[in-house]
Short mmCIF file of N, CA and C in Angstrom, two decimals:
data_model
loop_
_atom_site.label_atom_id
_atom_site.label_comp_id
_atom_site.label_asym_id
_atom_site.label_seq_id
_atom_site.Cartn_x
_atom_site.Cartn_y
_atom_site.Cartn_z
N MET F 1009 -34.57 24.70 -17.19
CA MET F 1009 -33.98 23.87 -16.17
C MET F 1009 -33.24 22.68 -16.77
N LYS F 1010 -33.86 22.01 -17.78
CA LYS F 1010 -33.22 20.89 -18.44
C LYS F 1010 -31.95 21.33 -19.16
N LYS F 1011 -32.04 22.51 -19.77
CA LYS F 1011 -30.89 23.03 -20.51
C LYS F 1011 -29.73 23.31 -19.56
N LYS F 1012 -30.04 23.85 -18.39
CA LYS F 1012 -29.01 24.14 -17.40
C LYS F 1012 -28.34 22.84 -16.91
N LEU F 1013 -29.14 21.81 -16.66
CA LEU F 1013 -28.60 20.51 -16.24
C LEU F 1013 -27.73 19.90 -17.34
N SER F 1014 -28.13 20.08 -18.58
CA SER F 1014 -27.34 19.58 -19.71
C SER F 1014 -25.98 20.24 -19.76
N TYR F 1015 -25.96 21.56 -19.53
CA TYR F 1015 -24.68 22.29 -19.54
C TYR F 1015 -23.79 21.84 -18.38
N ILE F 1016 -24.41 21.65 -17.23
CA ILE F 1016 -23.64 21.20 -16.06
C ILE F 1016 -23.07 19.81 -16.31
N LEU F 1017 -23.87 18.91 -16.86
CA LEU F 1017 -23.40 17.56 -17.18
C LEU F 1017 -22.27 17.61 -18.20
N LEU F 1018 -22.44 18.41 -19.23
CA LEU F 1018 -21.40 18.56 -20.26
C LEU F 1018 -20.11 19.10 -19.65
N ALA F 1019 -20.24 20.08 -18.77
CA ALA F 1019 -19.05 20.65 -18.12
C ALA F 1019 -18.34 19.59 -17.27
N LEU F 1020 -19.12 18.78 -16.54
CA LEU F 1020 -18.53 17.72 -15.72
C LEU F 1020 -17.81 16.68 -16.58
N VAL F 1021 -18.41 16.32 -17.70
CA VAL F 1021 -17.77 15.36 -18.61
C VAL F 1021 -16.47 15.94 -19.15
N ILE F 1022 -16.49 17.20 -19.54
CA ILE F 1022 -15.27 17.85 -20.06
C ILE F 1022 -14.20 17.91 -18.98
N ILE F 1023 -14.59 18.24 -17.77
CA ILE F 1023 -13.62 18.28 -16.66
C ILE F 1023 -13.04 16.89 -16.41
N PHE F 1024 -13.92 15.87 -16.39
CA PHE F 1024 -13.45 14.50 -16.16
C PHE F 1024 -12.46 14.08 -17.24
N ILE F 1025 -12.76 14.38 -18.47
CA ILE F 1025 -11.84 14.04 -19.57
C ILE F 1025 -10.55 14.83 -19.42
N GLY F 1026 -10.67 16.09 -19.09
CA GLY F 1026 -9.49 16.95 -18.94
C GLY F 1026 -8.54 16.49 -17.85
N ILE F 1027 -9.08 16.04 -16.73
CA ILE F 1027 -8.19 15.64 -15.63
C ILE F 1027 -7.45 14.34 -15.93
N GLN F 1028 -7.89 13.62 -16.94
CA GLN F 1028 -7.17 12.40 -17.32
C GLN F 1028 -5.78 12.71 -17.88
N PHE F 1029 -5.59 13.96 -18.31
CA PHE F 1029 -4.31 14.36 -18.89
C PHE F 1029 -3.33 14.91 -17.85
N ILE F 1030 -3.75 14.98 -16.60
CA ILE F 1030 -2.85 15.41 -15.53
C ILE F 1030 -2.00 14.20 -15.15
N PRO F 1031 -0.69 14.29 -15.37
CA PRO F 1031 0.16 13.11 -15.13
C PRO F 1031 0.27 12.76 -13.65
N VAL F 1032 0.28 11.48 -13.38
CA VAL F 1032 0.47 10.95 -12.03
C VAL F 1032 1.62 9.97 -12.11
N LYS F 1033 2.61 10.17 -11.26
CA LYS F 1033 3.78 9.31 -11.28
C LYS F 1033 3.49 8.02 -10.51
N LYS F 1034 3.45 6.92 -11.25
CA LYS F 1034 3.25 5.59 -10.66
C LYS F 1034 4.49 4.77 -11.01
N THR F 1035 5.29 4.51 -10.01
CA THR F 1035 6.56 3.83 -10.27
C THR F 1035 6.68 2.56 -9.43
N ASN F 1036 7.55 1.71 -9.87
CA ASN F 1036 8.01 0.57 -9.08
C ASN F 1036 9.54 0.60 -9.15
N PRO F 1037 10.15 1.31 -8.20
CA PRO F 1037 11.62 1.36 -8.20
C PRO F 1037 12.20 -0.04 -8.05
N PRO F 1038 13.46 -0.20 -8.37
CA PRO F 1038 14.07 -1.53 -8.23
C PRO F 1038 13.98 -2.03 -6.78
N VAL F 1039 13.80 -3.33 -6.65
CA VAL F 1039 13.79 -3.96 -5.33
C VAL F 1039 15.23 -4.01 -4.85
N GLU F 1040 15.48 -3.44 -3.68
CA GLU F 1040 16.84 -3.41 -3.13
C GLU F 1040 17.12 -4.65 -2.29
N SER F 1041 16.14 -5.03 -1.50
CA SER F 1041 16.28 -6.20 -0.64
C SER F 1041 14.88 -6.61 -0.20
N GLU F 1042 14.79 -7.80 0.33
CA GLU F 1042 13.52 -8.29 0.86
C GLU F 1042 13.71 -8.52 2.35
N ILE F 1043 12.64 -8.33 3.08
CA ILE F 1043 12.69 -8.65 4.50
C ILE F 1043 12.88 -10.15 4.64
N ASN F 1044 13.69 -10.55 5.58
CA ASN F 1044 13.96 -11.97 5.81
C ASN F 1044 12.93 -12.49 6.80
N ALA F 1045 11.92 -13.18 6.27
CA ALA F 1045 10.84 -13.69 7.11
C ALA F 1045 10.46 -15.09 6.63
N PRO F 1046 9.80 -15.86 7.49
CA PRO F 1046 9.34 -17.19 7.08
C PRO F 1046 8.38 -17.08 5.89
N THR F 1047 8.32 -18.12 5.10
CA THR F 1047 7.51 -18.13 3.88
C THR F 1047 6.05 -17.79 4.15
N ASN F 1048 5.47 -18.34 5.23
CA ASN F 1048 4.06 -18.05 5.51
C ASN F 1048 3.83 -16.58 5.83
N VAL F 1049 4.79 -15.94 6.48
CA VAL F 1049 4.70 -14.51 6.78
C VAL F 1049 4.85 -13.71 5.49
N VAL F 1050 5.83 -14.06 4.68
CA VAL F 1050 6.05 -13.37 3.40
C VAL F 1050 4.80 -13.47 2.53
N ASN F 1051 4.17 -14.64 2.51
CA ASN F 1051 2.95 -14.81 1.70
C ASN F 1051 1.86 -13.84 2.13
N VAL F 1052 1.67 -13.69 3.43
CA VAL F 1052 0.64 -12.77 3.93
C VAL F 1052 1.04 -11.32 3.62
N LEU F 1053 2.30 -10.99 3.84
CA LEU F 1053 2.77 -9.63 3.54
C LEU F 1053 2.56 -9.30 2.06
N GLN F 1054 2.93 -10.22 1.18
CA GLN F 1054 2.79 -9.97 -0.25
C GLN F 1054 1.33 -9.81 -0.65
N ARG F 1055 0.45 -10.61 -0.08
CA ARG F 1055 -0.97 -10.56 -0.43
C ARG F 1055 -1.66 -9.32 0.14
N SER F 1056 -1.28 -8.92 1.35
CA SER F 1056 -2.04 -7.88 2.06
C SER F 1056 -1.33 -6.54 2.21
N CYS F 1057 -0.02 -6.52 2.01
CA CYS F 1057 0.74 -5.30 2.33
C CYS F 1057 1.56 -4.74 1.17
N TYR F 1058 2.01 -5.60 0.28
CA TYR F 1058 3.00 -5.20 -0.71
C TYR F 1058 2.54 -4.13 -1.70
N ASP F 1059 1.25 -4.05 -1.99
CA ASP F 1059 0.82 -3.04 -2.96
C ASP F 1059 1.15 -1.62 -2.50
N CYS F 1060 1.13 -1.39 -1.20
CA CYS F 1060 1.45 -0.05 -0.68
C CYS F 1060 2.80 0.02 0.03
N HIS F 1061 3.32 -1.12 0.46
CA HIS F 1061 4.53 -1.12 1.28
C HIS F 1061 5.67 -1.89 0.62
N SER F 1062 5.81 -1.75 -0.70
CA SER F 1062 6.93 -2.38 -1.40
C SER F 1062 7.13 -1.69 -2.74
N ASN F 1063 8.18 -2.08 -3.41
CA ASN F 1063 8.43 -1.59 -4.77
C ASN F 1063 7.86 -2.57 -5.79
N ARG F 1064 6.94 -3.40 -5.35
CA ARG F 1064 6.29 -4.38 -6.23
C ARG F 1064 4.78 -4.12 -6.31
N THR F 1065 4.43 -2.88 -6.38
CA THR F 1065 3.02 -2.50 -6.45
C THR F 1065 2.40 -3.01 -7.74
N VAL F 1066 1.22 -3.60 -7.60
CA VAL F 1066 0.42 -3.96 -8.76
C VAL F 1066 -0.57 -2.81 -8.94
N TRP F 1067 -0.40 -2.08 -10.05
CA TRP F 1067 -1.24 -0.90 -10.31
C TRP F 1067 -2.52 -1.35 -10.99
N PRO F 1068 -3.66 -1.34 -10.28
CA PRO F 1068 -4.92 -1.80 -10.86
C PRO F 1068 -5.45 -0.82 -11.90
N TRP F 1069 -6.45 -1.26 -12.65
CA TRP F 1069 -7.01 -0.45 -13.73
C TRP F 1069 -7.42 0.93 -13.25
N TYR F 1070 -8.02 1.03 -12.07
CA TYR F 1070 -8.53 2.32 -11.60
C TYR F 1070 -7.41 3.28 -11.18
N SER F 1071 -6.18 2.76 -11.07
CA SER F 1071 -5.05 3.65 -10.76
C SER F 1071 -4.63 4.45 -11.99
N HIS F 1072 -5.29 4.21 -13.10
CA HIS F 1072 -5.00 4.95 -14.34
C HIS F 1072 -6.12 5.93 -14.68
N VAL F 1073 -7.11 6.05 -13.78
CA VAL F 1073 -8.26 6.92 -14.03
C VAL F 1073 -8.34 7.97 -12.93
N ALA F 1074 -8.16 9.23 -13.31
CA ALA F 1074 -8.28 10.33 -12.35
C ALA F 1074 -9.75 10.49 -11.98
N PRO F 1075 -10.06 10.85 -10.79
CA PRO F 1075 -9.18 11.25 -9.69
C PRO F 1075 -8.68 10.09 -8.82
N MET F 1076 -9.14 8.86 -9.07
CA MET F 1076 -8.67 7.72 -8.27
C MET F 1076 -7.16 7.53 -8.38
N SER F 1077 -6.61 7.81 -9.55
CA SER F 1077 -5.17 7.66 -9.74
C SER F 1077 -4.38 8.51 -8.75
N TRP F 1078 -4.92 9.68 -8.44
CA TRP F 1078 -4.24 10.58 -7.49
C TRP F 1078 -4.23 9.97 -6.10
N LEU F 1079 -5.36 9.41 -5.67
CA LEU F 1079 -5.45 8.79 -4.35
C LEU F 1079 -4.55 7.56 -4.26
N VAL F 1080 -4.60 6.72 -5.28
CA VAL F 1080 -3.80 5.49 -5.26
C VAL F 1080 -2.31 5.83 -5.22
N ALA F 1081 -1.86 6.72 -6.09
CA ALA F 1081 -0.44 7.08 -6.12
C ALA F 1081 -0.01 7.71 -4.79
N SER F 1082 -0.86 8.55 -4.22
CA SER F 1082 -0.56 9.17 -2.94
C SER F 1082 -0.45 8.13 -1.83
N ASP F 1083 -1.41 7.19 -1.80
CA ASP F 1083 -1.38 6.14 -0.77
C ASP F 1083 -0.13 5.26 -0.90
N VAL F 1084 0.22 4.90 -2.12
CA VAL F 1084 1.41 4.06 -2.33
C VAL F 1084 2.67 4.82 -1.91
N ASN F 1085 2.79 6.06 -2.32
CA ASN F 1085 3.97 6.85 -1.95
C ASN F 1085 4.08 7.01 -0.44
N GLU F 1086 2.95 7.29 0.20
CA GLU F 1086 2.95 7.44 1.66
C GLU F 1086 3.25 6.11 2.34
N GLY F 1087 2.66 5.04 1.82
CA GLY F 1087 2.91 3.71 2.39
C GLY F 1087 4.37 3.33 2.32
N ARG F 1088 4.97 3.56 1.15
CA ARG F 1088 6.40 3.24 1.00
C ARG F 1088 7.27 4.10 1.90
N GLU F 1089 6.85 5.35 2.09
CA GLU F 1089 7.62 6.25 2.95
C GLU F 1089 7.62 5.74 4.40
N HIS F 1090 6.49 5.22 4.85
CA HIS F 1090 6.38 4.74 6.22
C HIS F 1090 7.04 3.38 6.42
N LEU F 1091 6.90 2.50 5.41
CA LEU F 1091 7.42 1.14 5.54
C LEU F 1091 7.56 0.54 4.15
N ASN F 1092 8.75 0.03 3.85
CA ASN F 1092 8.98 -0.58 2.55
C ASN F 1092 9.70 -1.91 2.76
N PHE F 1093 8.96 -3.00 2.52
CA PHE F 1093 9.53 -4.33 2.73
C PHE F 1093 10.59 -4.69 1.69
N THR F 1094 10.65 -3.95 0.57
CA THR F 1094 11.65 -4.24 -0.46
C THR F 1094 12.80 -3.24 -0.44
N ALA F 1095 12.89 -2.49 0.63
CA ALA F 1095 14.04 -1.61 0.88
C ALA F 1095 14.41 -1.72 2.36
N TRP F 1096 14.23 -2.92 2.89
CA TRP F 1096 14.47 -3.19 4.31
C TRP F 1096 15.92 -2.91 4.69
N ASN F 1097 16.83 -3.07 3.75
CA ASN F 1097 18.26 -2.83 4.00
C ASN F 1097 18.56 -1.37 4.35
N LYS F 1098 17.66 -0.46 4.03
CA LYS F 1098 17.89 0.96 4.33
C LYS F 1098 17.66 1.31 5.80
N TYR F 1099 17.00 0.41 6.53
CA TYR F 1099 16.70 0.67 7.93
C TYR F 1099 17.82 0.14 8.82
N ASP F 1100 18.26 0.96 9.75
CA ASP F 1100 19.24 0.47 10.71
C ASP F 1100 18.52 -0.38 11.76
N THR F 1101 19.27 -1.00 12.64
CA THR F 1101 18.72 -1.93 13.61
C THR F 1101 17.62 -1.28 14.46
N LYS F 1102 17.86 -0.08 14.93
CA LYS F 1102 16.87 0.61 15.78
C LYS F 1102 15.58 0.87 14.99
N ARG F 1103 15.72 1.29 13.76
CA ARG F 1103 14.54 1.60 12.95
C ARG F 1103 13.78 0.32 12.57
N ARG F 1104 14.51 -0.76 12.31
CA ARG F 1104 13.85 -2.05 12.01
C ARG F 1104 13.02 -2.49 13.21
N SER F 1105 13.59 -2.35 14.38
CA SER F 1105 12.88 -2.73 15.60
C SER F 1105 11.61 -1.89 15.75
N LYS F 1106 11.71 -0.61 15.49
CA LYS F 1106 10.55 0.29 15.57
C LYS F 1106 9.50 -0.08 14.52
N LYS F 1107 9.94 -0.43 13.33
CA LYS F 1107 9.01 -0.84 12.26
C LYS F 1107 8.25 -2.10 12.67
N MET F 1108 8.95 -3.05 13.29
CA MET F 1108 8.30 -4.28 13.72
C MET F 1108 7.25 -3.99 14.80
N GLN F 1109 7.58 -3.08 15.69
CA GLN F 1109 6.65 -2.66 16.73
C GLN F 1109 5.40 -2.02 16.09
N GLU F 1110 5.62 -1.17 15.10
CA GLU F 1110 4.51 -0.51 14.41
C GLU F 1110 3.65 -1.50 13.64
N ILE F 1111 4.29 -2.49 13.01
CA ILE F 1111 3.54 -3.52 12.30
C ILE F 1111 2.59 -4.23 13.27
N ALA F 1112 3.12 -4.65 14.40
CA ALA F 1112 2.31 -5.35 15.40
C ALA F 1112 1.14 -4.47 15.85
N GLU F 1113 1.41 -3.21 16.14
CA GLU F 1113 0.37 -2.29 16.62
C GLU F 1113 -0.72 -2.06 15.56
N GLU F 1114 -0.30 -1.78 14.33
CA GLU F 1114 -1.27 -1.48 13.27
C GLU F 1114 -2.15 -2.69 12.95
N VAL F 1115 -1.55 -3.86 12.90
CA VAL F 1115 -2.31 -5.07 12.59
C VAL F 1115 -3.23 -5.42 13.76
N GLU F 1116 -2.72 -5.30 14.99
CA GLU F 1116 -3.54 -5.60 16.17
C GLU F 1116 -4.76 -4.69 16.25
N LYS F 1117 -4.59 -3.43 15.93
CA LYS F 1117 -5.71 -2.47 15.97
C LYS F 1117 -6.66 -2.65 14.79
N GLY F 1118 -6.23 -3.39 13.78
CA GLY F 1118 -7.06 -3.56 12.59
C GLY F 1118 -6.98 -2.38 11.63
N ASP F 1119 -5.94 -1.56 11.79
CA ASP F 1119 -5.79 -0.38 10.95
C ASP F 1119 -5.16 -0.67 9.59
N MET F 1120 -4.57 -1.85 9.46
CA MET F 1120 -3.97 -2.25 8.18
C MET F 1120 -4.49 -3.62 7.80
N PRO F 1121 -4.73 -3.83 6.54
CA PRO F 1121 -4.78 -2.87 5.44
C PRO F 1121 -5.90 -1.85 5.64
N LEU F 1122 -5.75 -0.73 4.95
CA LEU F 1122 -6.72 0.35 5.06
C LEU F 1122 -8.11 -0.13 4.66
N TRP F 1123 -9.12 0.31 5.35
CA TRP F 1123 -10.50 -0.15 5.13
C TRP F 1123 -10.97 0.11 3.70
N TYR F 1124 -10.55 1.24 3.11
CA TYR F 1124 -11.05 1.57 1.77
C TYR F 1124 -10.28 0.85 0.66
N TYR F 1125 -9.22 0.16 1.01
CA TYR F 1125 -8.48 -0.67 0.05
C TYR F 1125 -9.18 -2.01 -0.15
N LEU F 1126 -9.79 -2.50 0.89
CA LEU F 1126 -10.33 -3.86 0.90
C LEU F 1126 -11.50 -4.13 -0.05
N PRO F 1127 -12.43 -3.21 -0.29
CA PRO F 1127 -13.52 -3.53 -1.22
C PRO F 1127 -13.04 -3.93 -2.62
N MET F 1128 -11.99 -3.30 -3.10
CA MET F 1128 -11.45 -3.63 -4.43
C MET F 1128 -10.40 -4.74 -4.36
N HIS F 1129 -9.95 -5.09 -3.15
CA HIS F 1129 -8.92 -6.10 -2.95
C HIS F 1129 -9.32 -7.02 -1.79
N PRO F 1130 -10.41 -7.74 -1.91
CA PRO F 1130 -10.87 -8.57 -0.79
C PRO F 1130 -9.86 -9.64 -0.37
N GLU F 1131 -8.99 -10.05 -1.29
CA GLU F 1131 -7.97 -11.05 -0.95
C GLU F 1131 -6.95 -10.51 0.04
N ALA F 1132 -6.88 -9.19 0.19
CA ALA F 1132 -5.91 -8.58 1.11
C ALA F 1132 -6.41 -8.57 2.55
N LYS F 1133 -7.68 -8.83 2.75
CA LYS F 1133 -8.23 -8.83 4.11
C LYS F 1133 -7.51 -9.88 4.95
N LEU F 1134 -7.09 -9.45 6.13
CA LEU F 1134 -6.39 -10.37 7.03
C LEU F 1134 -7.40 -11.17 7.83
N SER F 1135 -7.27 -12.47 7.75
CA SER F 1135 -8.08 -13.33 8.61
C SER F 1135 -7.52 -13.18 10.03
N LYS F 1136 -8.26 -13.69 11.00
CA LYS F 1136 -7.76 -13.64 12.38
C LYS F 1136 -6.43 -14.38 12.48
N ALA F 1137 -6.32 -15.50 11.77
CA ALA F 1137 -5.07 -16.29 11.79
C ALA F 1137 -3.93 -15.50 11.15
N ASP F 1138 -4.22 -14.82 10.03
CA ASP F 1138 -3.19 -14.01 9.36
C ASP F 1138 -2.72 -12.90 10.29
N ALA F 1139 -3.67 -12.20 10.90
CA ALA F 1139 -3.33 -11.10 11.80
C ALA F 1139 -2.52 -11.60 12.98
N GLN F 1140 -2.94 -12.71 13.54
CA GLN F 1140 -2.22 -13.30 14.67
C GLN F 1140 -0.80 -13.69 14.27
N LEU F 1141 -0.66 -14.27 13.07
CA LEU F 1141 0.66 -14.66 12.57
C LEU F 1141 1.57 -13.43 12.45
N LEU F 1142 1.07 -12.36 11.84
CA LEU F 1142 1.88 -11.15 11.65
C LEU F 1142 2.24 -10.50 12.98
N VAL F 1143 1.27 -10.40 13.88
CA VAL F 1143 1.53 -9.78 15.18
C VAL F 1143 2.55 -10.59 15.97
N SER F 1144 2.38 -11.89 16.00
CA SER F 1144 3.31 -12.76 16.72
C SER F 1144 4.71 -12.66 16.12
N TRP F 1145 4.80 -12.71 14.80
CA TRP F 1145 6.09 -12.60 14.12
C TRP F 1145 6.75 -11.25 14.41
N ALA F 1146 5.97 -10.18 14.30
CA ALA F 1146 6.53 -8.84 14.53
C ALA F 1146 7.00 -8.67 15.97
N LYS F 1147 6.20 -9.11 16.91
CA LYS F 1147 6.58 -8.97 18.32
C LYS F 1147 7.79 -9.83 18.65
N THR F 1148 7.91 -10.99 18.03
CA THR F 1148 9.05 -11.87 18.26
C THR F 1148 10.34 -11.24 17.76
N HIS F 1149 10.23 -10.42 16.72
CA HIS F 1149 11.43 -9.86 16.09
C HIS F 1149 11.63 -8.37 16.36
N GLU F 1150 10.91 -7.82 17.32
CA GLU F 1150 11.06 -6.39 17.63
C GLU F 1150 12.48 -6.01 18.00
N GLY F 1151 13.16 -6.85 18.73
CA GLY F 1151 14.48 -6.48 19.22
C GLY F 1151 15.64 -6.96 18.40
N ASP F 1152 15.39 -7.77 17.37
CA ASP F 1152 16.54 -8.26 16.60
C ASP F 1152 16.69 -7.50 15.29
N THR F 1153 17.70 -7.84 14.55
CA THR F 1153 18.03 -7.07 13.36
C THR F 1153 17.26 -7.50 12.13
N LEU F 1154 16.65 -8.67 12.12
CA LEU F 1154 15.90 -9.18 10.98
C LEU F 1154 16.57 -8.81 9.67
N GLY F 1155 17.51 -9.58 9.30
CA GLY F 1155 18.29 -9.31 8.09
C GLY F 1155 17.47 -9.30 6.83
N THR F 1156 18.15 -9.09 5.76
CA THR F 1156 17.50 -9.04 4.45
C THR F 1156 17.91 -10.23 3.63
N SER F 1157 17.12 -10.52 2.65
CA SER F 1157 17.50 -11.54 1.68
C SER F 1157 17.72 -10.84 0.35
N ALA F 1158 18.44 -11.48 -0.51
CA ALA F 1158 18.71 -10.87 -1.83
C ALA F 1158 17.42 -10.64 -2.57
N SER F 1159 17.40 -9.57 -3.35
CA SER F 1159 16.20 -9.29 -4.14
C SER F 1159 16.08 -10.29 -5.26
N ASN F 1160 14.83 -10.54 -5.63
CA ASN F 1160 14.54 -11.53 -6.68
C ASN F 1160 14.55 -10.88 -8.03
#
């Protein structure tokens, strides 16, 4: 029985080491534009949203260790696909308005940031004041074009 457990453990270690060699694409494409928002809103967005919803992702240590690297890269790619604050210029007026509506809804429901992101990033947790600020800002700008600012 002990010998069998030793073989299973050895096999798991070999598999874990082996999967580290499976490449995962983690990129930060160039910033095209920034959403034009008040400084206090931008600060909250950068702290709580930018890792998944911008081209300024900070790739933490665990994003280099499989299988977590696969989840992190997938979440970032999906997040950017749904909303990218550093490619805001790519959205037309109608789409910007829809994005603002979605921001308000997701934050109001407490669906963003994702619950499983927060244990490793407690600073990203939205306080009630932060959530209220984002929801109010998003709802105020649902119908306008919310221009972009030059990338930094």
